[in-house]
Tab-separated table of C-alpha atoms in Angstrom:
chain	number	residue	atom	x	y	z
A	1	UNK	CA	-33.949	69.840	21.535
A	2	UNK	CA	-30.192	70.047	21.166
A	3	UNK	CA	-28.220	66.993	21.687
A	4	UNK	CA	-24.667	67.659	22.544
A	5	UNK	CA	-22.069	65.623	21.308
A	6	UNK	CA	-18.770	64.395	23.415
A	7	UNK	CA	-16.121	66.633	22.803
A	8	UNK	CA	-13.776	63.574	23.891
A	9	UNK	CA	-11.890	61.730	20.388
A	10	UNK	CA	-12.516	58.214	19.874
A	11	UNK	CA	-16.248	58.407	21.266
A	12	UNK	CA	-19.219	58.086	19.284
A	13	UNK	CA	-21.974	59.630	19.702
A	14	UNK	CA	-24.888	58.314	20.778
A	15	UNK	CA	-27.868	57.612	18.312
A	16	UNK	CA	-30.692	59.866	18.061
A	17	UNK	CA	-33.758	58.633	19.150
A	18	UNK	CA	-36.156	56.868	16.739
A	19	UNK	CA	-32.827	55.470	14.756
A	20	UNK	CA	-31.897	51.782	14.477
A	21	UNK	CA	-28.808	50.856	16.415
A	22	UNK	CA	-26.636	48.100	14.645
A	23	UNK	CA	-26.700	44.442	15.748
A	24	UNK	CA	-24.034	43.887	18.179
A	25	UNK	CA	-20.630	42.039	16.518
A	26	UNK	CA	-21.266	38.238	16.372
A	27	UNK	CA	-18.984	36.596	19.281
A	28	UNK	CA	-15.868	34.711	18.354
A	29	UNK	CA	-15.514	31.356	19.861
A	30	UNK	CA	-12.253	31.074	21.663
A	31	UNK	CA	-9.537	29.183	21.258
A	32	UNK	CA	-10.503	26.520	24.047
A	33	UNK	CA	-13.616	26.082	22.987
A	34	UNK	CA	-12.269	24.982	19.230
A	35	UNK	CA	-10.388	22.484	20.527
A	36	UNK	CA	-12.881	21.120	23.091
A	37	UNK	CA	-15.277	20.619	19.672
A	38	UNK	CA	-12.466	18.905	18.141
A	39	UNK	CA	-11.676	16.703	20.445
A	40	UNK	CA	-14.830	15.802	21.197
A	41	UNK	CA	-15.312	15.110	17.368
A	42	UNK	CA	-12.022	13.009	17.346
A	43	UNK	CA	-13.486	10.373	20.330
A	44	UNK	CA	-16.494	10.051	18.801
A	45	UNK	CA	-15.040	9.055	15.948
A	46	UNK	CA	-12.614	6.854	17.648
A	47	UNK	CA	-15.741	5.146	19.763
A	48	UNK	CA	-17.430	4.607	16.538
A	49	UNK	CA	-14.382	2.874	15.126
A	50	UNK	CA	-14.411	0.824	18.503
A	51	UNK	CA	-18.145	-0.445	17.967
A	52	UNK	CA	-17.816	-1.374	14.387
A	53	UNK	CA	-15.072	-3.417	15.194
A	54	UNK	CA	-16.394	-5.416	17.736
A	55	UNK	CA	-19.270	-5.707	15.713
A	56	UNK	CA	-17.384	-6.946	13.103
A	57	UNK	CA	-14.822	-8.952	14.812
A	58	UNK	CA	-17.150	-10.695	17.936
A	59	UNK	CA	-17.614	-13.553	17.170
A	60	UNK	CA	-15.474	-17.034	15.871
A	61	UNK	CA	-17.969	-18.200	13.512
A	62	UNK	CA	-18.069	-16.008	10.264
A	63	UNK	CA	-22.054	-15.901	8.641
A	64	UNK	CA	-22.390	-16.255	4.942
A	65	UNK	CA	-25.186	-14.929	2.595
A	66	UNK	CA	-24.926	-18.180	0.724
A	67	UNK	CA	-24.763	-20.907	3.933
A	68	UNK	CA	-24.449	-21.849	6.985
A	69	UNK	CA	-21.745	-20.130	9.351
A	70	UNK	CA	-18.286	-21.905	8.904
A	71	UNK	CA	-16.421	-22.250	11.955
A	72	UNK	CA	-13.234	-19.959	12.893
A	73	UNK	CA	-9.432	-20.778	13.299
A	74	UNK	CA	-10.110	-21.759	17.082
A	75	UNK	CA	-12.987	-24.473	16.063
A	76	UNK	CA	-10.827	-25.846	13.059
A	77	UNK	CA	-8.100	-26.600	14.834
A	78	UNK	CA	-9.352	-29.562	16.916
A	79	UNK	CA	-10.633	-30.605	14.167
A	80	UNK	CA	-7.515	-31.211	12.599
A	81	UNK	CA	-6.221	-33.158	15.591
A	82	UNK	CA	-9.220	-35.796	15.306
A	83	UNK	CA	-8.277	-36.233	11.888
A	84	UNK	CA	-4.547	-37.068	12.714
A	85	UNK	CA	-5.670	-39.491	15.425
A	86	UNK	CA	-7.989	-41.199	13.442
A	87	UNK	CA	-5.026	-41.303	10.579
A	88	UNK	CA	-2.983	-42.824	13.286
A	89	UNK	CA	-5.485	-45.144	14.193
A	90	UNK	CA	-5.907	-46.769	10.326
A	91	UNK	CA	-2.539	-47.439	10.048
A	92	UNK	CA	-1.499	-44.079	7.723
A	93	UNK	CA	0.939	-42.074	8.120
A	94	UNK	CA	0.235	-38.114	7.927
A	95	UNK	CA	2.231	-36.097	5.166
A	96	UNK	CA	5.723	-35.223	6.968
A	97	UNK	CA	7.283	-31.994	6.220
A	98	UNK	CA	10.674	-32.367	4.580
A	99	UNK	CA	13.632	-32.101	6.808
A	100	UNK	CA	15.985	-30.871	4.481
A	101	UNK	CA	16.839	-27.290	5.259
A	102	UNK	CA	17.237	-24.386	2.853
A	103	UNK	CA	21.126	-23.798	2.512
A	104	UNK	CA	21.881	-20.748	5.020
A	105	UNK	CA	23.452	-17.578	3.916
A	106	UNK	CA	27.033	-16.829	5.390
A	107	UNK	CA	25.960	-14.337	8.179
A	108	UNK	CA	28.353	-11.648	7.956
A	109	UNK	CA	28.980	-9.591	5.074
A	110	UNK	CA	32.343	-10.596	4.718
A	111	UNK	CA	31.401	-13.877	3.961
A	112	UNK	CA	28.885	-12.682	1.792
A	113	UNK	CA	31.776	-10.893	-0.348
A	114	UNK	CA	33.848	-13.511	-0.578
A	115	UNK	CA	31.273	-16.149	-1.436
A	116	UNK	CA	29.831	-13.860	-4.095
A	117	UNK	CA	33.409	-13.557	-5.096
A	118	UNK	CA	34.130	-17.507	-5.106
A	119	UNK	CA	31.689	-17.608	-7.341
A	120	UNK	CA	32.056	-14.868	-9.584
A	121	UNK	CA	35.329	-13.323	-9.316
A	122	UNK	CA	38.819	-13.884	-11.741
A	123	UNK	CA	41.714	-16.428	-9.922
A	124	UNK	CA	43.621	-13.226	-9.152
A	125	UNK	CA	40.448	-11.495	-7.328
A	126	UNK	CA	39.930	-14.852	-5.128
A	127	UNK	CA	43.837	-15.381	-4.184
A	128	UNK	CA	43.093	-11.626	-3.026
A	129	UNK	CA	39.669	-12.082	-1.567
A	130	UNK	CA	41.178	-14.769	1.251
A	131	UNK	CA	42.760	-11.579	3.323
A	132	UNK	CA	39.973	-9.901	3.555
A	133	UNK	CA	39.178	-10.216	7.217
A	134	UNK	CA	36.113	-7.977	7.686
A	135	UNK	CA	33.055	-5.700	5.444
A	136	UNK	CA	32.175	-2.450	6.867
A	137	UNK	CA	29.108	-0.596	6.329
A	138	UNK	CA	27.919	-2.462	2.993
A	139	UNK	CA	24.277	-3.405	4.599
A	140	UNK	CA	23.212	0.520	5.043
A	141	UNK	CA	23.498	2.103	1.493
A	142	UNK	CA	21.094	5.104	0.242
A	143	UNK	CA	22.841	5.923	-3.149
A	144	UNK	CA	24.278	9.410	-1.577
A	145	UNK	CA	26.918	8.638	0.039
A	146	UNK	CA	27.982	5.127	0.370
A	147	UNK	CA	31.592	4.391	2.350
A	148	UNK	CA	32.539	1.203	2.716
A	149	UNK	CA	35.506	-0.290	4.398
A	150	UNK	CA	37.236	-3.397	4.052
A	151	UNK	CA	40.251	-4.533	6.084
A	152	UNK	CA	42.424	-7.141	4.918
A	153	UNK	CA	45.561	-8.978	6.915
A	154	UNK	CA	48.192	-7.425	4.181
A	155	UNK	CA	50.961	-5.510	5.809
A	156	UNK	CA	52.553	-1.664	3.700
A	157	UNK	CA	49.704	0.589	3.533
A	158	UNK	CA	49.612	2.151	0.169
A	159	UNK	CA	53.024	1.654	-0.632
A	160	UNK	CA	53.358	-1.320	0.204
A	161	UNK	CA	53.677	-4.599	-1.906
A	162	UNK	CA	50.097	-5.488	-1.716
A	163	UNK	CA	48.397	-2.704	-3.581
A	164	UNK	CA	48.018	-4.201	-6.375
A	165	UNK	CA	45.439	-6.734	-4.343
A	166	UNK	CA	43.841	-4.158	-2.435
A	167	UNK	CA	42.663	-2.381	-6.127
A	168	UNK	CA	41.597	-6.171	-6.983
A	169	UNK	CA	39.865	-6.458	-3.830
A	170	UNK	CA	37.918	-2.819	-4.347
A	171	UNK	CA	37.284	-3.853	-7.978
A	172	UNK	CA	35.704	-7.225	-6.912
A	173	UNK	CA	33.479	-4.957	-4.586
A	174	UNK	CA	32.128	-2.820	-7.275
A	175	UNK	CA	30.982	-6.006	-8.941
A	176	UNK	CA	29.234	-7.014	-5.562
A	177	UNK	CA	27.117	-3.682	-4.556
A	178	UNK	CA	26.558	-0.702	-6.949
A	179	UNK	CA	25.883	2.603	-6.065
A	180	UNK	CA	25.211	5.980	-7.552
A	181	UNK	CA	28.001	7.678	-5.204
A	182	UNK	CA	29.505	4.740	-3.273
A	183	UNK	CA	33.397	4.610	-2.283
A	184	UNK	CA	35.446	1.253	-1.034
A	185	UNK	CA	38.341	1.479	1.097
A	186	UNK	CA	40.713	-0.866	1.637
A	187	UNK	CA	42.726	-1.148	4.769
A	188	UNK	CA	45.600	-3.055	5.954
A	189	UNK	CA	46.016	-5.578	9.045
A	190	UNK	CA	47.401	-1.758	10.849
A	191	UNK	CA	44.422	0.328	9.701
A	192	UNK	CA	46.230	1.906	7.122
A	193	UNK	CA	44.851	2.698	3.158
A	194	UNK	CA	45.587	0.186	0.811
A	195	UNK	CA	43.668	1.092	-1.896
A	196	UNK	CA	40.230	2.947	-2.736
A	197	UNK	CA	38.079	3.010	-5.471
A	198	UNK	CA	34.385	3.427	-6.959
A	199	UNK	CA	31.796	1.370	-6.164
């Protein structure tokens, strides 16, 4: 018996009778049904997260291995109120909180400056300091590039008679904030440069 083979390319042949044929190719799960596993694996982990914490987190009264349950914040706090009203009722006075308040910080950096320069600074660097009428940009520094402005109420620009305090006012600066790559300029009442430096 003569078998005849396709004459066609790209066909195979078929197998002779009595031979093994090879298992068919495993199938490859698509790409849908990947996900649909992984999602299904991500809420079930999220409804297992769900039941332990309610578990954990049910009830107000916490159990302890070594006693009885102690009572949460809820069951404490009237608790507290009994023991003020008996306090009241023997005559003693609870413990007051002291009403002095913490000294506030000047709000605006400006303020800040010139404080921390009231404090610190030379007689020549406070005279100077007083002009200064606002702080730009010294609250958001990341040690790349740090540009900072500070406008005074001096009149010139940077010919003008007041550079002299505009360098005092930049050099008070860098003795404020430090930076790796931080520049201060220092404008007059009309926007214009007074002086620069490093900061």
């Amino acid at each position: 018996m003569n078998q005849q083979y396709p004459d066609q390319p790209g066909q195979r042949p078929p197998m002779p009778v009595g031979m093994y044929a090879p298992p068919p190719p495993p199938k490859k799960r698509s790409a849908a049904a990947k996900m649909g596993i992984g999602c299904g694996g991500a809420f079930g982990a999220l409804v297992l997260i769900g039941v332990i914490a309610a578990a954990m987190g049910g009830s107000d009264a916490t159990t302890r291995a070594d006693g009885p349950a102690k009572p949460g914040k809820t069951a404490a706090a009237p608790a507290k109120e009994q023991a003020k009203e008996d306090a009241k009722a023997a005559g003693v006075k609870p413990k007051e909180k002291s009403k002095e308040k913490p000294e506030a910080a000047p709000a605006s950096p400006a303020d800040r400056f010139k404080a921390f320069v009231v404090k610190h600074g030379s007689a020549n660097e406070k005279a100077a300091i007083g002009h200064v009428t606002k702080v730009q940009g010294a609250e958001e520094q990341n040690d790349i590039l740090d540009s900072v402005d500070v406008y005074t109420d001096f009149t010139g620009g940077l010919l003008g008679p007041h550079q002299s305090e505009g360098k005092l006012i930049a050099s008070a600066f860098a003795d404020w904030k430090t930076s790796r790559n931080g520049l201060v300029t220092i404008y007059d009442a009309k926007g214009e440069m007074l002086a620069n430096g490093n900061f």
